[in-house]
Amino acid sequence: MKGKNIIVGISGGIAAYKTPQFVRLLKKRGANVRVALTEGGSRFVSELSLATVSGEPVYRSIFPATDTRNTDFTSHISLGEWADAFVIAPATAHTLAKLAAGLCDDMLSTCFITLRPNKPVLIFPAMDGQMFLSPSVQRNIKTLADQGCHIINPESGELASGQCGLGRMPEPESILTALEYALQTTSQRSVLEGKLVVITAGPTREKIDGVRFISNYSSGKMGFALARAAVQRGANVTLITGPVHLATPAGIERIDVESAAEMHAAARSFFVDCDIFIGAAAVADYRPALSFDGKMKKDAEEMTITLIKNPDIIADFGKQKKHRQLAVGFALETESGLGFAQQKLIDKNLDLIAFNIFNRKTSGFEVDTNVLTLIARDGFTIELPLLTKDDAAGKLLDAIEKLLPQKQL
Ligand code: C5P
């Protein structure tokens, strides 16, 4: 923490009484701390206490005092530029809503916007458990998480209301540990910085007629998690996705397609320039040989649809790729199929394959978790435990980071 510049934002919840202690811990570790206090926060913890423990004036209003000694009329910008990290503890429902909406009517919310890109923001929501679980709060939390903020969920325990439940802000020592971890992981520069990463995601739809199609249960969650993680590491990301119900992560070029043929056409335009191609889409293997524009009649008792094979997008990339380019595929198998995955790695000329066994509860389509085994063409096999798709995406990118430098020598 030594020499690190940290903004500590405090909004108006009872947990604010813990934050001066966190500021003290930071100062003891050698950090420079400036506190941004909201109006509500000032009802719970005094400006004088915070100025004393931080050794700095407390920042509150964006409108500077115009007395003659004050020369910093743009501190809302300079503070955002100065900071290496921003910790908001506690974050109330109101402050979460302001941050999610991009409102900036005080120092805390304005610094959130002026903070330089890639600087970690840690948000510690703390409030009554029912408030925390309300759809509005959860929606705002999701928006902020999608923007790349680290949301540290409240703990369960005794609350100010006298009830027991979810809502307690973690203790100052835990906040410090989370901050140290976030700073450590963002300070390491990634080899993915500036690289063009193309990711296919979601299912494809293969048209039978104007109202019917063949598809699968893929939700696109794994591909979107990979896109988010790659952008956080500084990559330029193009996400080619089939029909999904997911918001586009910030900073990503998204191309929406429907069929495997459309996905193939979109992907092909990046084959030459991309550095990494990740096939996370569940591309339909076959499409109806004939499709109709209108609605087919149901007069016949039996119907036969002839299916023909779709192009294998990643195998096509595998065939054409140059030595400097990396091809990463997925292999979803319904039974223990490590051997099948290894065979696909060879057949499709991939550099890395992520193998997972289909299990509707924990891994594969629709769920938020995955159990992956990463198999590299030249070397390692890594068996990952049950992880959220976001964490699994991080591990997959760690593996890509290991392989890429050998390719681009
Ligand atoms: O052969 P299989 O479908 O199991 O291979 C899965 C991998 O191949 C995934 O990475 C998937 O995105 C990719 N794939 C593709 N085009 C297809 C079929 C699969 O890119 N037509």
GROMACS .gro file of C-alpha atoms and ligand atoms in nm:
model
  430
    1MET     CA    1   0.000   0.000   0.000
    2LYS     CA    2   0.302   0.228   0.047
    3GLY     CA    3   0.269   0.544  -0.160
    4LYS     CA    4  -0.063   0.440  -0.312
    5ASN     CA    5  -0.324   0.712  -0.350
    6ILE     CA    6  -0.664   0.598  -0.230
    7ILE     CA    7  -0.997   0.781  -0.232
    8VAL     CA    8  -1.228   0.653   0.038
    9GLY     CA    9  -1.593   0.735  -0.034
   10ILE     CA   10  -1.839   0.729   0.254
   11SER     CA   11  -2.215   0.749   0.211
   12GLY     CA   12  -2.489   0.768   0.470
   13GLY     CA   13  -2.527   0.433   0.642
   14ILE     CA   14  -2.464   0.331   1.000
   15ALA     CA   15  -2.169   0.118   0.886
   16ALA     CA   16  -1.988   0.449   0.821
   17TYR     CA   17  -1.876   0.437   1.184
   18LYS     CA   18  -1.624   0.167   1.080
   19THR     CA   19  -1.467   0.365   0.797
   20PRO     CA   20  -1.237   0.599   0.998
   21GLN     CA   21  -1.075   0.282   1.131
   22PHE     CA   22  -1.020   0.165   0.770
   23VAL     CA   23  -0.864   0.504   0.688
   24ARG     CA   24  -0.629   0.459   0.985
   25LEU     CA   25  -0.527   0.113   0.864
   26LEU     CA   26  -0.449   0.257   0.520
   27LYS     CA   27  -0.240   0.537   0.667
   28LYS     CA   28  -0.049   0.290   0.885
   29ARG     CA   29   0.038   0.095   0.569
   30GLY     CA   30   0.182   0.411   0.412
   31ALA     CA   31  -0.105   0.497   0.173
   32ASN     CA   32  -0.213   0.854   0.096
   33VAL     CA   33  -0.583   0.884   0.169
   34ARG     CA   34  -0.842   1.142   0.072
   35VAL     CA   35  -1.197   1.106   0.190
   36ALA     CA   36  -1.506   1.193  -0.017
   37LEU     CA   37  -1.800   1.222   0.221
   38THR     CA   38  -2.164   1.252   0.114
   39GLU     CA   39  -2.417   1.466   0.295
   40GLY     CA   40  -2.574   1.149   0.441
   41GLY     CA   41  -2.233   1.014   0.540
   42SER     CA   42  -2.164   1.330   0.739
   43ARG     CA   43  -2.465   1.248   0.960
   44PHE     CA   44  -2.292   0.931   1.078
   45VAL     CA   45  -1.926   1.023   1.094
   46SER     CA   46  -1.773   1.363   1.147
   47GLU     CA   47  -1.565   1.551   0.896
   48LEU     CA   48  -1.325   1.640   1.176
   49SER     CA   49  -1.260   1.273   1.264
   50LEU     CA   50  -1.196   1.187   0.900
   51ALA     CA   51  -0.971   1.487   0.838
   52THR     CA   52  -0.774   1.395   1.149
   53VAL     CA   53  -0.721   1.028   1.059
   54SER     CA   54  -0.648   1.097   0.692
   55GLY     CA   55  -0.437   1.408   0.755
   56GLU     CA   56  -0.616   1.579   0.464
   57PRO     CA   57  -0.919   1.801   0.423
   58VAL     CA   58  -1.237   1.605   0.357
   59TYR     CA   59  -1.394   1.644   0.012
   60ARG     CA   60  -1.768   1.702   0.002
   61SER     CA   61  -1.905   1.957  -0.241
   62ILE     CA   62  -1.806   1.989  -0.605
   63PHE     CA   63  -1.848   2.364  -0.573
   64PRO     CA   64  -1.525   2.495  -0.426
   65ALA     CA   65  -1.516   2.754  -0.154
   66THR     CA   66  -1.408   3.075  -0.322
   67ASP     CA   67  -1.197   3.209  -0.039
   68THR     CA   68  -0.867   3.356  -0.160
   69ARG     CA   69  -0.646   3.077  -0.024
   70ASN     CA   70  -0.818   2.812  -0.232
   71THR     CA   71  -0.660   2.770  -0.574
   72ASP     CA   72  -0.789   2.422  -0.660
   73PHE     CA   73  -1.115   2.493  -0.839
   74THR     CA   74  -1.119   2.163  -1.023
   75SER     CA   75  -1.047   1.918  -0.743
   76HIS     CA   76  -1.329   1.691  -0.868
   77ILE     CA   77  -1.106   1.617  -1.167
   78SER     CA   78  -0.764   1.626  -1.002
   79LEU     CA   79  -0.880   1.384  -0.733
   80GLY     CA   80  -0.998   1.133  -0.995
   81GLU     CA   81  -0.664   1.163  -1.176
   82TRP     CA   82  -0.464   1.132  -0.853
   83ALA     CA   83  -0.620   0.809  -0.729
   84ASP     CA   84  -0.481   0.457  -0.773
   85ALA     CA   85  -0.803   0.310  -0.636
   86PHE     CA   86  -1.143   0.414  -0.508
   87VAL     CA   87  -1.309   0.237  -0.215
   88ILE     CA   88  -1.671   0.319  -0.137
   89ALA     CA   89  -1.760   0.191   0.208
   90PRO     CA   90  -2.040   0.195   0.294
   91ALA     CA   91  -2.233   0.234  -0.032
   92THR     CA   92  -2.600   0.302   0.035
   93ALA     CA   93  -2.886   0.212  -0.200
   94HIS     CA   94  -2.906   0.581  -0.297
   95THR     CA   95  -2.535   0.610  -0.376
   96LEU     CA   96  -2.545   0.285  -0.578
   97ALA     CA   97  -2.833   0.429  -0.783
   98LYS     CA   98  -2.644   0.753  -0.843
   99LEU     CA   99  -2.328   0.572  -0.951
  100ALA     CA  100  -2.519   0.334  -1.177
  101ALA     CA  101  -2.701   0.624  -1.342
  102GLY     CA  102  -2.388   0.837  -1.377
  103LEU     CA  103  -2.523   1.124  -1.168
  104CYS     CA  104  -2.263   1.348  -1.010
  105ASP     CA  105  -2.384   1.606  -0.763
  106ASP     CA  106  -2.120   1.564  -0.494
  107MET     CA  107  -1.751   1.475  -0.469
  108LEU     CA  108  -1.804   1.102  -0.420
  109SER     CA  109  -2.019   1.052  -0.729
  110THR     CA  110  -1.810   1.291  -0.941
  111CYS     CA  111  -1.480   1.122  -0.856
  112PHE     CA  112  -1.638   0.794  -0.964
  113ILE     CA  113  -1.672   0.941  -1.312
  114THR     CA  114  -1.338   1.122  -1.326
  115LEU     CA  115  -1.135   0.824  -1.202
  116ARG     CA  116  -0.890   0.711  -1.470
  117PRO     CA  117  -0.976   0.392  -1.660
  118ASN     CA  118  -0.842   0.061  -1.525
  119LYS     CA  119  -0.816   0.193  -1.169
  120PRO     CA  120  -0.998  -0.046  -0.936
  121VAL     CA  121  -1.324   0.063  -0.775
  122LEU     CA  122  -1.432  -0.142  -0.474
  123ILE     CA  123  -1.790  -0.098  -0.363
  124PHE     CA  124  -1.914  -0.226  -0.028
  125PRO     CA  125  -2.296  -0.207  -0.025
  126ALA     CA  126  -2.428  -0.202   0.332
  127MET     CA  127  -2.793  -0.169   0.421
  128ASP     CA  128  -3.091  -0.360   0.553
  129GLY     CA  129  -3.108  -0.709   0.399
  130GLN     CA  130  -3.447  -0.654   0.230
  131MET     CA  131  -3.327  -0.328   0.081
  132PHE     CA  132  -3.015  -0.501  -0.047
  133LEU     CA  133  -3.220  -0.772  -0.217
  134SER     CA  134  -3.469  -0.531  -0.374
  135PRO     CA  135  -3.481  -0.545  -0.755
  136SER     CA  136  -3.369  -0.182  -0.788
  137VAL     CA  137  -3.059  -0.227  -0.573
  138GLN     CA  138  -2.972  -0.555  -0.743
  139ARG     CA  139  -3.015  -0.397  -1.086
  140ASN     CA  140  -2.781  -0.109  -0.995
  141ILE     CA  141  -2.526  -0.349  -0.849
  142LYS     CA  142  -2.533  -0.552  -1.169
  143THR     CA  143  -2.485  -0.240  -1.380
  144LEU     CA  144  -2.183  -0.141  -1.172
  145ALA     CA  145  -2.038  -0.495  -1.178
  146ASP     CA  146  -2.080  -0.505  -1.559
  147GLN     CA  147  -1.882  -0.179  -1.574
  148GLY     CA  148  -1.596  -0.360  -1.400
  149CYS     CA  149  -1.646  -0.240  -1.040
  150HIS     CA  150  -1.559  -0.490  -0.769
  151ILE     CA  151  -1.876  -0.539  -0.566
  152ILE     CA  152  -1.812  -0.693  -0.227
  153ASN     CA  153  -2.140  -0.826  -0.095
  154PRO     CA  154  -2.240  -0.748   0.262
  155GLU     CA  155  -2.203  -1.013   0.529
  156SER     CA  156  -2.475  -1.171   0.739
  157GLY     CA  157  -2.497  -1.082   1.105
  158GLU     CA  158  -2.656  -0.842   1.350
  159LEU     CA  159  -2.795  -0.528   1.185
  160ALA     CA  160  -2.864  -0.180   1.320
  161SER     CA  161  -3.238  -0.254   1.304
  162GLY     CA  162  -3.187  -0.521   1.568
  163GLN     CA  163  -3.260  -0.791   1.313
  164CYS     CA  164  -3.016  -1.054   1.205
  165GLY     CA  165  -2.947  -1.103   0.837
  166LEU     CA  166  -2.764  -0.992   0.526
  167GLY     CA  167  -2.641  -0.634   0.515
  168ARG     CA  168  -2.336  -0.586   0.736
  169MET     CA  169  -2.033  -0.414   0.591
  170PRO     CA  170  -1.714  -0.621   0.627
  171GLU     CA  171  -1.467  -0.519   0.897
  172PRO     CA  172  -1.189  -0.269   0.808
  173GLU     CA  173  -0.924  -0.546   0.793
  174SER     CA  174  -1.130  -0.736   0.531
  175ILE     CA  175  -1.180  -0.417   0.327
  176LEU     CA  176  -0.804  -0.366   0.330
  177THR     CA  177  -0.740  -0.725   0.213
  178ALA     CA  178  -0.985  -0.682  -0.076
  179LEU     CA  179  -0.818  -0.356  -0.177
  180GLU     CA  180  -0.468  -0.505  -0.165
  181TYR     CA  181  -0.582  -0.792  -0.385
  182ALA     CA  182  -0.750  -0.560  -0.637
  183LEU     CA  183  -0.443  -0.336  -0.658
  184GLN     CA  184  -0.212  -0.633  -0.700
  185THR     CA  185  -0.411  -0.783  -0.986
  186THR     CA  186  -0.461  -0.455  -1.175
  187SER     CA  187  -0.099  -0.339  -1.141
  188GLN     CA  188   0.029  -0.637  -1.339
  189ARG     CA  189   0.018  -0.539  -1.706
  190SER     CA  190  -0.141  -0.801  -1.923
  191VAL     CA  191   0.007  -0.931  -2.248
  192LEU     CA  192  -0.347  -0.898  -2.380
  193GLU     CA  193  -0.318  -0.518  -2.374
  194GLY     CA  194  -0.393  -0.384  -2.722
  195LYS     CA  195  -0.450  -0.733  -2.867
  196LEU     CA  196  -0.751  -0.800  -3.087
  197VAL     CA  197  -0.960  -1.074  -2.925
  198VAL     CA  198  -1.256  -1.211  -3.119
  199ILE     CA  199  -1.508  -1.417  -2.926
  200THR     CA  200  -1.809  -1.609  -3.054
  201ALA     CA  201  -2.088  -1.656  -2.800
  202GLY     CA  202  -2.439  -1.788  -2.751
  203PRO     CA  203  -2.644  -2.025  -2.963
  204THR     CA  204  -2.724  -2.003  -3.332
  205ARG     CA  205  -3.071  -2.035  -3.484
  206GLU     CA  206  -3.117  -2.242  -3.795
  207LYS     CA  207  -3.431  -2.147  -3.980
  208ILE     CA  208  -3.698  -2.405  -4.065
  209ASP     CA  209  -3.953  -2.151  -4.181
  210GLY     CA  210  -4.049  -1.791  -4.108
  211VAL     CA  211  -4.154  -1.873  -3.749
  212ARG     CA  212  -3.959  -2.187  -3.651
  213PHE     CA  213  -3.595  -2.268  -3.596
  214ILE     CA  214  -3.355  -2.529  -3.456
  215SER     CA  215  -3.136  -2.406  -3.169
  216ASN     CA  216  -2.989  -2.506  -2.832
  217TYR     CA  217  -2.992  -2.393  -2.468
  218SER     CA  218  -2.673  -2.184  -2.477
  219SER     CA  219  -2.719  -1.855  -2.284
  220GLY     CA  220  -2.400  -1.681  -2.399
  221LYS     CA  221  -2.290  -1.625  -2.039
  222MET     CA  222  -1.945  -1.783  -2.078
  223GLY     CA  223  -1.862  -1.586  -2.394
  224PHE     CA  224  -1.982  -1.260  -2.239
  225ALA     CA  225  -1.779  -1.328  -1.922
  226LEU     CA  226  -1.471  -1.382  -2.141
  227ALA     CA  227  -1.538  -1.057  -2.327
  228ARG     CA  228  -1.566  -0.866  -1.997
  229ALA     CA  229  -1.248  -1.021  -1.860
  230ALA     CA  230  -1.050  -0.954  -2.180
  231VAL     CA  231  -1.155  -0.589  -2.192
  232GLN     CA  232  -1.052  -0.550  -1.827
  233ARG     CA  233  -0.704  -0.669  -1.929
  234GLY     CA  234  -0.682  -0.401  -2.195
  235ALA     CA  235  -0.772  -0.610  -2.503
  236ASN     CA  236  -0.977  -0.480  -2.796
  237VAL     CA  237  -1.270  -0.718  -2.798
  238THR     CA  238  -1.515  -0.807  -3.071
  239LEU     CA  239  -1.801  -1.026  -2.956
  240ILE     CA  240  -1.996  -1.208  -3.226
  241THR     CA  241  -2.307  -1.336  -3.060
  242GLY     CA  242  -2.613  -1.538  -3.146
  243PRO     CA  243  -2.949  -1.440  -2.992
  244VAL     CA  244  -2.903  -1.396  -2.613
  245HIS     CA  245  -3.062  -1.194  -2.334
  246LEU     CA  246  -2.747  -1.029  -2.206
  247ALA     CA  247  -2.639  -0.665  -2.185
  248THR     CA  248  -2.333  -0.566  -2.386
  249PRO     CA  249  -2.035  -0.521  -2.156
  250ALA     CA  250  -1.879  -0.173  -2.169
  251GLY     CA  251  -1.602  -0.113  -2.420
  252ILE     CA  252  -1.686  -0.403  -2.650
  253GLU     CA  253  -1.774  -0.417  -3.017
  254ARG     CA  254  -2.078  -0.644  -3.043
  255ILE     CA  255  -2.199  -0.804  -3.364
  256ASP     CA  256  -2.536  -0.975  -3.349
  257VAL     CA  257  -2.599  -1.271  -3.578
  258GLU     CA  258  -2.858  -1.544  -3.599
  259SER     CA  259  -2.743  -1.846  -3.796
  260ALA     CA  260  -2.414  -2.037  -3.807
  261ALA     CA  261  -2.362  -1.910  -4.163
  262GLU     CA  262  -2.399  -1.549  -4.046
  263MET     CA  263  -2.166  -1.612  -3.751
  264HIS     CA  264  -1.913  -1.767  -3.987
  265ALA     CA  265  -1.929  -1.471  -4.226
  266ALA     CA  266  -1.886  -1.220  -3.942
  267ALA     CA  267  -1.601  -1.421  -3.788
  268ARG     CA  268  -1.416  -1.463  -4.117
  269SER     CA  269  -1.373  -1.089  -4.156
  270PHE     CA  270  -1.148  -1.099  -3.844
  271PHE     CA  271  -0.949  -1.414  -3.925
  272VAL     CA  272  -0.652  -1.224  -4.067
  273ASP     CA  273  -0.623  -0.946  -3.808
  274CYS     CA  274  -0.718  -1.104  -3.478
  275ASP     CA  275  -0.453  -1.213  -3.228
  276ILE     CA  276  -0.680  -1.452  -3.040
  277PHE     CA  277  -0.997  -1.625  -3.157
  278ILE     CA  278  -1.213  -1.783  -2.887
  279GLY     CA  279  -1.502  -2.004  -2.996
  280ALA     CA  280  -1.737  -1.998  -2.699
  281ALA     CA  281  -2.051  -2.017  -2.915
  282ALA     CA  282  -2.262  -2.330  -2.927
  283VAL     CA  283  -2.288  -2.329  -3.303
  284ALA     CA  284  -2.560  -2.556  -3.440
  285ASP     CA  285  -2.388  -2.839  -3.622
  286TYR     CA  286  -2.664  -2.876  -3.884
  287ARG     CA  287  -2.920  -2.658  -4.057
  288PRO     CA  288  -3.230  -2.749  -4.257
  289ALA     CA  289  -3.136  -2.807  -4.620
  290LEU     CA  290  -3.441  -2.608  -4.722
  291SER     CA  291  -3.608  -2.328  -4.533
  292PHE     CA  292  -3.932  -2.151  -4.609
  293ASP     CA  293  -4.020  -1.788  -4.573
  294GLY     CA  294  -4.382  -1.830  -4.472
  295LYS     CA  295  -4.532  -2.067  -4.212
  296MET     CA  296  -4.534  -2.434  -4.304
  297LYS     CA  297  -4.873  -2.605  -4.284
  298LYS     CA  298  -4.923  -2.891  -4.040
  299ASP     CA  299  -5.137  -3.109  -4.269
  300ALA     CA  300  -4.896  -3.400  -4.291
  301GLU     CA  301  -4.890  -3.664  -4.011
  302GLU     CA  302  -4.517  -3.702  -4.051
  303MET     CA  303  -4.254  -3.467  -4.165
  304THR     CA  304  -3.890  -3.512  -4.251
  305ILE     CA  305  -3.646  -3.227  -4.234
  306THR     CA  306  -3.320  -3.292  -4.410
  307LEU     CA  307  -3.030  -3.136  -4.226
  308ILE     CA  308  -2.700  -3.043  -4.378
  309LYS     CA  309  -2.375  -2.973  -4.199
  310ASN     CA  310  -2.287  -2.618  -4.096
  311PRO     CA  311  -1.937  -2.481  -4.139
  312ASP     CA  312  -1.712  -2.535  -3.837
  313ILE     CA  313  -1.607  -2.179  -3.765
  314ILE     CA  314  -1.317  -2.240  -3.532
  315ALA     CA  315  -1.185  -2.528  -3.741
  316ASP     CA  316  -1.186  -2.293  -4.039
  317PHE     CA  317  -0.987  -2.039  -3.837
  318GLY     CA  318  -0.757  -2.321  -3.721
  319LYS     CA  319  -0.680  -2.408  -4.083
  320GLN     CA  320  -0.595  -2.054  -4.184
  321LYS     CA  321  -0.430  -1.910  -3.877
  322LYS     CA  322  -0.074  -1.778  -3.876
  323HIS     CA  323   0.183  -1.881  -3.617
  324ARG     CA  324   0.129  -1.560  -3.411
  325GLN     CA  325  -0.245  -1.628  -3.375
  326LEU     CA  326  -0.404  -1.829  -3.097
  327ALA     CA  327  -0.718  -2.043  -3.140
  328VAL     CA  328  -0.915  -2.136  -2.829
  329GLY     CA  329  -1.218  -2.364  -2.835
  330PHE     CA  330  -1.461  -2.526  -2.597
  331ALA     CA  331  -1.559  -2.891  -2.583
  332LEU     CA  332  -1.883  -2.966  -2.404
  333GLU     CA  333  -1.928  -3.339  -2.358
  334THR     CA  334  -2.216  -3.523  -2.203
  335GLU     CA  335  -1.996  -3.793  -2.052
  336SER     CA  336  -1.639  -3.795  -1.928
  337GLY     CA  337  -1.481  -3.706  -2.256
  338LEU     CA  338  -1.133  -3.574  -2.197
  339GLY     CA  339  -1.022  -3.789  -2.491
  340PHE     CA  340  -1.282  -3.630  -2.720
  341ALA     CA  341  -1.166  -3.285  -2.616
  342GLN     CA  342  -0.803  -3.375  -2.687
  343GLN     CA  343  -0.903  -3.507  -3.028
  344LYS     CA  344  -1.092  -3.182  -3.107
  345LEU     CA  345  -0.785  -2.983  -3.008
  346ILE     CA  346  -0.587  -3.168  -3.275
  347ASP     CA  347  -0.860  -3.197  -3.542
  348LYS     CA  348  -0.946  -2.826  -3.531
  349ASN     CA  349  -0.583  -2.717  -3.494
  350LEU     CA  350  -0.647  -2.530  -3.170
  351ASP     CA  351  -0.387  -2.407  -2.920
  352LEU     CA  352  -0.610  -2.447  -2.618
  353ILE     CA  353  -0.937  -2.620  -2.546
  354ALA     CA  354  -1.165  -2.579  -2.245
  355PHE     CA  355  -1.334  -2.908  -2.175
  356ASN     CA  356  -1.644  -2.933  -1.962
  357ILE     CA  357  -1.888  -3.205  -1.883
  358PHE     CA  358  -2.247  -3.107  -1.936
  359ASN     CA  359  -2.433  -3.092  -1.604
  360ARG     CA  360  -2.746  -2.881  -1.598
  361LYS     CA  361  -2.692  -2.773  -1.237
  362THR     CA  362  -2.328  -2.670  -1.234
  363SER     CA  363  -2.174  -2.643  -1.577
  364GLY     CA  364  -2.254  -2.598  -1.940
  365PHE     CA  365  -2.556  -2.412  -2.070
  366GLU     CA  366  -2.757  -2.144  -1.888
  367VAL     CA  367  -2.605  -2.175  -1.537
  368ASP     CA  368  -2.373  -1.911  -1.387
  369THR     CA  369  -2.097  -2.157  -1.298
  370ASN     CA  370  -1.866  -2.386  -1.488
  371VAL     CA  371  -1.617  -2.665  -1.423
  372LEU     CA  372  -1.348  -2.647  -1.690
  373THR     CA  373  -1.036  -2.845  -1.769
  374LEU     CA  374  -0.794  -2.642  -1.980
  375ILE     CA  375  -0.580  -2.844  -2.217
  376ALA     CA  376  -0.299  -2.669  -2.404
  377ARG     CA  377  -0.171  -2.818  -2.728
  378ASP     CA  378   0.190  -2.784  -2.619
  379GLY     CA  379   0.197  -2.864  -2.254
  380PHE     CA  380  -0.023  -2.806  -1.960
  381THR     CA  381  -0.358  -2.943  -1.847
  382ILE     CA  382  -0.527  -2.746  -1.571
  383GLU     CA  383  -0.829  -2.886  -1.389
  384LEU     CA  384  -1.029  -2.595  -1.251
  385PRO     CA  385  -1.276  -2.636  -0.964
  386LEU     CA  386  -1.641  -2.522  -0.977
  387LEU     CA  387  -1.615  -2.148  -1.045
  388THR     CA  388  -1.845  -1.865  -1.147
  389LYS     CA  389  -1.826  -1.807  -1.521
  390ASP     CA  390  -1.651  -1.474  -1.448
  391ASP     CA  391  -1.380  -1.648  -1.245
  392ALA     CA  392  -1.351  -1.931  -1.499
  393ALA     CA  393  -1.307  -1.665  -1.771
  394GLY     CA  394  -1.024  -1.512  -1.566
  395LYS     CA  395  -0.848  -1.850  -1.540
  396LEU     CA  396  -0.889  -1.914  -1.912
  397LEU     CA  397  -0.734  -1.575  -1.990
  398ASP     CA  398  -0.448  -1.650  -1.746
  399ALA     CA  399  -0.378  -1.963  -1.954
  400ILE     CA  400  -0.397  -1.763  -2.279
  401GLU     CA  401  -0.151  -1.510  -2.131
  402LYS     CA  402   0.093  -1.797  -2.073
  403LEU     CA  403   0.064  -1.923  -2.431
  404LEU     CA  404   0.055  -1.596  -2.625
  405PRO     CA  405   0.416  -1.478  -2.574
  406GLN     CA  406   0.554  -1.805  -2.720
  407LYS     CA  407   0.342  -1.750  -3.029
  408GLN     CA  408   0.429  -1.389  -3.083
  409LEU     CA  409   0.810  -1.419  -3.043
  410C5P     O1  410  -1.716  -3.005  -3.229
  410C5P     P1  411  -1.778  -2.926  -3.120
  410C5P     O2  412  -1.904  -2.855  -3.160
  410C5P     O3  413  -1.792  -2.998  -2.990
  410C5P     O4  414  -1.666  -2.814  -3.092
  410C5P     C1  415  -1.687  -2.712  -3.004
  410C5P     C2  416  -1.598  -2.595  -3.036
  410C5P     O5  417  -1.603  -2.567  -3.177
  410C5P     C3  418  -1.646  -2.470  -2.970
  410C5P     O6  419  -1.533  -2.388  -2.946
  410C5P     C4  420  -1.739  -2.410  -3.074
  410C5P     O7  421  -1.755  -2.269  -3.054
  410C5P     C5  422  -1.668  -2.442  -3.202
  410C5P     N1  423  -1.757  -2.464  -3.316
  410C5P     C6  424  -1.754  -2.375  -3.423
  410C5P     N2  425  -1.834  -2.397  -3.532
  410C5P     C7  426  -1.915  -2.504  -3.536
  410C5P     C8  427  -1.919  -2.595  -3.431
  410C5P     C9  428  -1.840  -2.572  -3.322
  410C5P     O8  429  -1.680  -2.275  -3.417
  410C5P     N3  430  -1.990  -2.521  -3.643
   0.00000   0.00000   0.00000
